mmCIF file of C-alpha atoms in Angstrom:
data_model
loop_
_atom_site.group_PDB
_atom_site.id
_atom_site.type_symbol
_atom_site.label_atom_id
_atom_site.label_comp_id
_atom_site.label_asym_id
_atom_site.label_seq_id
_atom_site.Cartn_x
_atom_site.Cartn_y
_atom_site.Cartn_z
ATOM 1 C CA UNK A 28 -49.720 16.354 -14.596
ATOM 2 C CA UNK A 29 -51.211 14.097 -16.660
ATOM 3 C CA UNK A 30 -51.899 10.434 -15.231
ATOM 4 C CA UNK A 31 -54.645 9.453 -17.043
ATOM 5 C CA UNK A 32 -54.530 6.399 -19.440
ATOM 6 C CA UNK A 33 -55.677 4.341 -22.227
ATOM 7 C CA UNK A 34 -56.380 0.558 -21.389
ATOM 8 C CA UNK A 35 -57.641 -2.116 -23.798
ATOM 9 C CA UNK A 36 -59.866 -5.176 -23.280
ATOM 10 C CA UNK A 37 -60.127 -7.809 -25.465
ATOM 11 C CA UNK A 38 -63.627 -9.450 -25.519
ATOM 12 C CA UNK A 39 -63.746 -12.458 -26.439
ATOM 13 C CA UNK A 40 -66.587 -14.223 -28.217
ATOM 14 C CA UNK A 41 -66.937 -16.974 -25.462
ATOM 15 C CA UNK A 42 -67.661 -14.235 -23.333
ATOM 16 C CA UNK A 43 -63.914 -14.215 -21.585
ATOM 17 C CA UNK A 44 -62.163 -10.801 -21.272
ATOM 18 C CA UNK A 45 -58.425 -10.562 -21.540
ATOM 19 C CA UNK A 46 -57.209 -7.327 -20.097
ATOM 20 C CA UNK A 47 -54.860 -5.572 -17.891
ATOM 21 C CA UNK A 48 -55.408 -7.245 -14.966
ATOM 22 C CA UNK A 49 -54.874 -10.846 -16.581
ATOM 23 C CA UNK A 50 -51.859 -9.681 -18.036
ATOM 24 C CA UNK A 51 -50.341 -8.067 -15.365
ATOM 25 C CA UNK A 52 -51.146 -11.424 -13.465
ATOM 26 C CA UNK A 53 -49.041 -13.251 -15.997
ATOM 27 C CA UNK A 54 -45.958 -10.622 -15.494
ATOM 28 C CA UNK A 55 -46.125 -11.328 -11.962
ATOM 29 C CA UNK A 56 -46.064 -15.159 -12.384
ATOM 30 C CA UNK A 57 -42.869 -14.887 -14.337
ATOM 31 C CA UNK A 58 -41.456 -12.561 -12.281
ATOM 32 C CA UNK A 59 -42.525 -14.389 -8.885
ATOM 33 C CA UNK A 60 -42.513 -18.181 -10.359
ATOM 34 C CA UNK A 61 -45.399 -19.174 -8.742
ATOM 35 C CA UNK A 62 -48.752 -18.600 -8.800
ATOM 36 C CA UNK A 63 -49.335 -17.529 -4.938
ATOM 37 C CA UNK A 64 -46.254 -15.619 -5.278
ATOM 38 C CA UNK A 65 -47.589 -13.890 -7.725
ATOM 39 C CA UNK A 66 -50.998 -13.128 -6.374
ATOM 40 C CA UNK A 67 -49.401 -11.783 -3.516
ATOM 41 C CA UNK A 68 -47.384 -9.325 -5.208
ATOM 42 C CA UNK A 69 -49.997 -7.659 -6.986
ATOM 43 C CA UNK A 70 -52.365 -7.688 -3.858
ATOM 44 C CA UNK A 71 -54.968 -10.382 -5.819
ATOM 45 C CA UNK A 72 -56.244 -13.662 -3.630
ATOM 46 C CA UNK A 73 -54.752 -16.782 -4.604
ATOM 47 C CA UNK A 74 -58.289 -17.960 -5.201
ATOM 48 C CA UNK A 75 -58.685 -15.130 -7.689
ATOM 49 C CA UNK A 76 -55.647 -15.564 -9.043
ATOM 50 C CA UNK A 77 -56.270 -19.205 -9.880
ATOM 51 C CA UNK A 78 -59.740 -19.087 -11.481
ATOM 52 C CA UNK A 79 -58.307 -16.327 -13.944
ATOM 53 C CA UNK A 80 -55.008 -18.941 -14.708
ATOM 54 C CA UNK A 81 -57.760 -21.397 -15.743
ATOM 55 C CA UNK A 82 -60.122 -19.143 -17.501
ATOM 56 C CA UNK A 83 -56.679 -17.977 -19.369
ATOM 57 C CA UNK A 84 -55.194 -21.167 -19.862
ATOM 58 C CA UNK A 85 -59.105 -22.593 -21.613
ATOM 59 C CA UNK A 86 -59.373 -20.000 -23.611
ATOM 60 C CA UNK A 87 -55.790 -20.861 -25.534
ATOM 61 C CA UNK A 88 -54.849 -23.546 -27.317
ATOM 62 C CA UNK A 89 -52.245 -24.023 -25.618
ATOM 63 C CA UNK A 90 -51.952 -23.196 -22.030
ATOM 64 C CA UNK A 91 -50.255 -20.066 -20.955
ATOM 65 C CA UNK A 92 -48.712 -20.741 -17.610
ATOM 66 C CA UNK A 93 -47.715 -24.143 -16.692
ATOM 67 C CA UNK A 94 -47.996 -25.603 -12.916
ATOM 68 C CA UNK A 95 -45.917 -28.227 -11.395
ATOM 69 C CA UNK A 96 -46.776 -30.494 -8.251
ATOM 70 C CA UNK A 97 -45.350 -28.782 -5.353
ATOM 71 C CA UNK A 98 -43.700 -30.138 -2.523
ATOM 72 C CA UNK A 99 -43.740 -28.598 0.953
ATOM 73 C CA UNK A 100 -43.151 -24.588 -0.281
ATOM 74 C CA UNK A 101 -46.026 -25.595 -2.536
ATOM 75 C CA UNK A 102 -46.112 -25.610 -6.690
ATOM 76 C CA UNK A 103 -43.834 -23.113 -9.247
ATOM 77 C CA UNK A 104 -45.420 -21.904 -12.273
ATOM 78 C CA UNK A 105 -43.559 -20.576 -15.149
ATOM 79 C CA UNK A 106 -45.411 -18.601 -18.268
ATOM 80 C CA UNK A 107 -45.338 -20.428 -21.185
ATOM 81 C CA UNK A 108 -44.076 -19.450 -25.091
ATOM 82 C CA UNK A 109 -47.776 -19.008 -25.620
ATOM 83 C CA UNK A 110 -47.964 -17.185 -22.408
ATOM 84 C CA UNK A 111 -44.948 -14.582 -24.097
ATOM 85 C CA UNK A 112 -46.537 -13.960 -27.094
ATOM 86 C CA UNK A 113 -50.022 -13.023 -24.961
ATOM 87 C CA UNK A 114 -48.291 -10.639 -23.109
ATOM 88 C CA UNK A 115 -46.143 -9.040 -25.958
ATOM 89 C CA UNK A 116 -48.773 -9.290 -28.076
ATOM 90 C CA UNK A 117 -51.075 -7.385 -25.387
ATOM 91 C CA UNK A 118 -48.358 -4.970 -24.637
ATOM 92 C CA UNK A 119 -47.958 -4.171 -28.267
ATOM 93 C CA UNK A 120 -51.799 -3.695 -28.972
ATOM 94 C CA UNK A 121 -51.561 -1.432 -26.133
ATOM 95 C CA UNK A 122 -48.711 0.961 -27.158
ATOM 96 C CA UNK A 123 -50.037 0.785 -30.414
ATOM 97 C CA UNK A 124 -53.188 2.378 -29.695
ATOM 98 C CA UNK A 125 -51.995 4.711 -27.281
ATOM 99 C CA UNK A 126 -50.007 6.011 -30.336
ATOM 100 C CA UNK A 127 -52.764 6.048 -32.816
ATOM 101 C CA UNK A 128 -55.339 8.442 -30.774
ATOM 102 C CA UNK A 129 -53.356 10.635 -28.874
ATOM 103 C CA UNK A 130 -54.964 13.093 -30.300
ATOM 104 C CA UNK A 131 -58.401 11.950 -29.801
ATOM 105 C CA UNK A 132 -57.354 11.205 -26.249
ATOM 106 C CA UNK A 133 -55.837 14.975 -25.548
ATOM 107 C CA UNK A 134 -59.056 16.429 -26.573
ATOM 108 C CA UNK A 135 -61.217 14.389 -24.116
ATOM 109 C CA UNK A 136 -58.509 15.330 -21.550
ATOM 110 C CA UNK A 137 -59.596 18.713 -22.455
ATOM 111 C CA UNK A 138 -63.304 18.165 -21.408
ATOM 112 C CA UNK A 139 -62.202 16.792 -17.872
ATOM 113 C CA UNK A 140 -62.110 18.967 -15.037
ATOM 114 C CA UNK A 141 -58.441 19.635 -13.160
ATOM 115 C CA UNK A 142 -58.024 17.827 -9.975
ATOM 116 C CA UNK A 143 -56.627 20.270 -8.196
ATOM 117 C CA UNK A 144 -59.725 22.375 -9.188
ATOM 118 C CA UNK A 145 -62.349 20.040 -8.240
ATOM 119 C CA UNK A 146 -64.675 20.276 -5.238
ATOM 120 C CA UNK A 147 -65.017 18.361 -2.063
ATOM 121 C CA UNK B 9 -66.925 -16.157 -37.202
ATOM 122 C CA UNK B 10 -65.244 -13.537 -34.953
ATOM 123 C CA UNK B 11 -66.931 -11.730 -32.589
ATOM 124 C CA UNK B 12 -64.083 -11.014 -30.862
ATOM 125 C CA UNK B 13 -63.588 -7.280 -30.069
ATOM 126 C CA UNK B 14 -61.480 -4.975 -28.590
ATOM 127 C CA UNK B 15 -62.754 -2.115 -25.984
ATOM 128 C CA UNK B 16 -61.513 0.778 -25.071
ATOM 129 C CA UNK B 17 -61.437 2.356 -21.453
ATOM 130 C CA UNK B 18 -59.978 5.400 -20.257
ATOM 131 C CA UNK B 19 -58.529 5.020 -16.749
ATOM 132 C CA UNK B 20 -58.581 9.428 -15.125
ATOM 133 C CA UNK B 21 -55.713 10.351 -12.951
ATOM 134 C CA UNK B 22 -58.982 10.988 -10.422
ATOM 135 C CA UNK B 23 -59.410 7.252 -10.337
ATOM 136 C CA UNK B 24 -62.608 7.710 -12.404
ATOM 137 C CA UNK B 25 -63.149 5.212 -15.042
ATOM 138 C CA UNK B 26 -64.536 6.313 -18.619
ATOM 139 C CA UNK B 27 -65.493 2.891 -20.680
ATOM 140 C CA UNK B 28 -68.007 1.055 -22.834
ATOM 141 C CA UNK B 29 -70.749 1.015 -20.213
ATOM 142 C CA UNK B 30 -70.731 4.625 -19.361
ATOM 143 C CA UNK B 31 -70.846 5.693 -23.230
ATOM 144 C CA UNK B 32 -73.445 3.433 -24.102
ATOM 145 C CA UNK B 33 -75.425 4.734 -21.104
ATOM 146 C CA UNK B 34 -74.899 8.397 -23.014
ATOM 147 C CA UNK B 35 -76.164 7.025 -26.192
ATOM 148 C CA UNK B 36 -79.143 5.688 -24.283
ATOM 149 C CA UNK B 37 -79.835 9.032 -22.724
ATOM 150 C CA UNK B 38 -79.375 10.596 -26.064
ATOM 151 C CA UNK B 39 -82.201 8.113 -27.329
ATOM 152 C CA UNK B 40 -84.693 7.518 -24.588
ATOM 153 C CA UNK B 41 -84.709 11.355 -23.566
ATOM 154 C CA UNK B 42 -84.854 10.147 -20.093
ATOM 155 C CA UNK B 43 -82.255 8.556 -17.510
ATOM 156 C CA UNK B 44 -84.913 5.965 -16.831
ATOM 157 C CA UNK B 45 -85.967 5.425 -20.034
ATOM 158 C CA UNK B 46 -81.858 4.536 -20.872
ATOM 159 C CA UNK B 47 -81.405 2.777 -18.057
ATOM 160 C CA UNK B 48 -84.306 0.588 -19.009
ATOM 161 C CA UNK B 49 -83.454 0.335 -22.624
ATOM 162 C CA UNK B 50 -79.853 -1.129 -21.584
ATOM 163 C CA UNK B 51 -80.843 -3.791 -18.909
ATOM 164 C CA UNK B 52 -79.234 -1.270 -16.007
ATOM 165 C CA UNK B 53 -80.391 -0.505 -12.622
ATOM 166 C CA UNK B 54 -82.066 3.387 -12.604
ATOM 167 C CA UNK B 55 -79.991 3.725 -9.382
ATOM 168 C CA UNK B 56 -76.608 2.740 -11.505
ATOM 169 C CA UNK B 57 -77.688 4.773 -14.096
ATOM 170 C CA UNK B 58 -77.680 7.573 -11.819
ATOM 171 C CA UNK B 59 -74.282 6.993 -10.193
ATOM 172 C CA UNK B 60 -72.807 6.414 -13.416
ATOM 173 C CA UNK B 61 -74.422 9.588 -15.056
ATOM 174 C CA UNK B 62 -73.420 11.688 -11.335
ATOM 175 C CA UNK B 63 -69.744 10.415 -11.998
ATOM 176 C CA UNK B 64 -69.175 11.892 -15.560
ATOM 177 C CA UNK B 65 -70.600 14.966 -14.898
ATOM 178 C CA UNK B 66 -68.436 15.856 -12.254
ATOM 179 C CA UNK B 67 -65.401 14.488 -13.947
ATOM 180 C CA UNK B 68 -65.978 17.043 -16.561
ATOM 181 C CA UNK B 69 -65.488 20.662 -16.746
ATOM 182 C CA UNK B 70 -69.314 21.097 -17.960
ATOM 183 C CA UNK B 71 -71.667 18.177 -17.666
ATOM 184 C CA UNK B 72 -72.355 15.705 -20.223
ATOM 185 C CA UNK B 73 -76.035 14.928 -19.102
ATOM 186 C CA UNK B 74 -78.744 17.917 -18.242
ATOM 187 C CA UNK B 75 -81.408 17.246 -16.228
ATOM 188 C CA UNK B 76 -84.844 18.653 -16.365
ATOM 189 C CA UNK B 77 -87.090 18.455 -12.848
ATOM 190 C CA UNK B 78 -90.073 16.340 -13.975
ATOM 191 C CA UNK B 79 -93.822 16.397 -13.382
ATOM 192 C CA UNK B 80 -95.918 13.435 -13.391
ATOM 193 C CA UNK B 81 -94.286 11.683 -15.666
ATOM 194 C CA UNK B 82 -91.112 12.198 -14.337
ATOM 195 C CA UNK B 83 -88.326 14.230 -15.606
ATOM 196 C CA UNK B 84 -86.445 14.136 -18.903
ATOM 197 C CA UNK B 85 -82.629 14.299 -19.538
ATOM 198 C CA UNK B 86 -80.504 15.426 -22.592
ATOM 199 C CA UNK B 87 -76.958 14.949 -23.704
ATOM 200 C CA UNK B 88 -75.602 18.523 -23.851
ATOM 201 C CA UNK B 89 -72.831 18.987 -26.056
ATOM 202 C CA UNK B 90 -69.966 18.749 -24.587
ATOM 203 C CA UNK B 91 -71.496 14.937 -24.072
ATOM 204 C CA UNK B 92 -71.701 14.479 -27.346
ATOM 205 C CA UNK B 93 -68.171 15.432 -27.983
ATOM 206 C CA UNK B 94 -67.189 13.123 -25.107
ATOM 207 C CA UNK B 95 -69.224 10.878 -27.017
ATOM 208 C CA UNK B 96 -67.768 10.638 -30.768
ATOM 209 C CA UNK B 97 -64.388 11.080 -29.014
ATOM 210 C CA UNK B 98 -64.621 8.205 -27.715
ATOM 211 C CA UNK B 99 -65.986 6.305 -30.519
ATOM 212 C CA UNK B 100 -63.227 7.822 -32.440
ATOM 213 C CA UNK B 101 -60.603 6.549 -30.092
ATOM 214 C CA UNK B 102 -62.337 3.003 -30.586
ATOM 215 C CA UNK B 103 -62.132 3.382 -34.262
ATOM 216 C CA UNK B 104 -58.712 4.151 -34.210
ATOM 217 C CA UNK B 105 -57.546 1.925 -31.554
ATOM 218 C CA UNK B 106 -58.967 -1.285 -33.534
ATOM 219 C CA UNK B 107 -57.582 0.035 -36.682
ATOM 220 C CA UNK B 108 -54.354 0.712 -35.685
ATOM 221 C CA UNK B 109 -53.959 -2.981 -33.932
ATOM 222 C CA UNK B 110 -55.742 -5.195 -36.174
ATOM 223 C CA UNK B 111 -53.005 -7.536 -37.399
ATOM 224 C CA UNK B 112 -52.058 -7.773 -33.524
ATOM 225 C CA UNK B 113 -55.498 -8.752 -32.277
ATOM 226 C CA UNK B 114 -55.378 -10.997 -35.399
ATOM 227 C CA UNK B 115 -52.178 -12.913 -34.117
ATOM 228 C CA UNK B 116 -54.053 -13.262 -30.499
ATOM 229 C CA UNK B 117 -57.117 -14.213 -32.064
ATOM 230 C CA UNK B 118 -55.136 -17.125 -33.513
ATOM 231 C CA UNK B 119 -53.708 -18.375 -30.119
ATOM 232 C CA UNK B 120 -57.059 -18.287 -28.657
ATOM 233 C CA UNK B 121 -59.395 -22.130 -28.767
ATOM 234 C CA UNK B 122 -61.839 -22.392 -31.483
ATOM 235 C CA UNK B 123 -65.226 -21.835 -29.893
ATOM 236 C CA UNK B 124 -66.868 -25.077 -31.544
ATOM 237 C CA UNK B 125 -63.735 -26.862 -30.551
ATOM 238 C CA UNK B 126 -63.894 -25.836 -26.664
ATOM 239 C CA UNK B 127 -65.084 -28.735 -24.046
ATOM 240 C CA UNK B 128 -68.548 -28.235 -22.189
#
């Protein structure tokens, strides 16, 4: 019964964070091609959605999604090769964790009361 | 010159959030004997503190934080043991994490904008 989970953060020294919701922003902007598209589909304002494209995109060296001019449907985006390796290289930080302190995790499962036990 | 780090949080089925602010408030407690006295120490609200401290303790099966009714000078609080466990497990999960993914972050580190480089 076991939902819980690990996630990882990545604090940067400028002060910006790169974590799961960044990166799940960038999955959805492949997947929807655009950044509104993408906003929507993860339930994020497009507002929100934009400042964390630019706080992304300065943090890199090279941006990590790319916009184009849009005409009347408004502007695609499309992740960029920097924007793949971000997200694999997330993704694999992630797994590779979970796998190192599974045991570490278990045990503070074990200190954590069962739902279906809890009051109220 | 990296300060960059990586944190660790761990997301309960219960929707219940266990991270880097909620174990430093622990080691606070541990230190300052009091709730107010950590909550003070770490630049945090005494009402947050409080929340935060309610929260674990009924996530777990036993709490983390005990309580003592205070008199004038208002009451203390310890970190019972089953805090401390909660405590170097998560430390060790942080250990392990960063060890297990350091030539990952490494390869992020390198797409990210050197910080005397960045504009403004």
């Amino acid at each position: 019964m076991s939902d819980n989970d690990l996630s990882i953060r990545i604090d940067l020294a400028s002060g910006v964070r790169i974590g799961p919701g960044k990166i799940a922003l960038l999955e959805a902007i492949r997947s929807a091609g655009s950044i509104s598209g993408a906003a929507r589909s993860i339930g994020m304002s497009y507002r929100k959605a934009w400042i964390l494209v630019d706080e992304i995109n300065h943090v890199l060296q090279r941006p990590a999604v790319a916009t184009e001019a849009g005409g009347s449907g408004g502007g695609g985006a499309t992740v960029t090769p920097v924007g793949e390796t971000l997200i694999n290289l997330y993704r694999a930080i992630q797994t590779g964790a979970r796998r190192a302190v599974a045991s570490e995790f278990q045990a503070i499962e074990k200190l954590m009361r069962e739902e279906a036990d809890a009051p109220e």
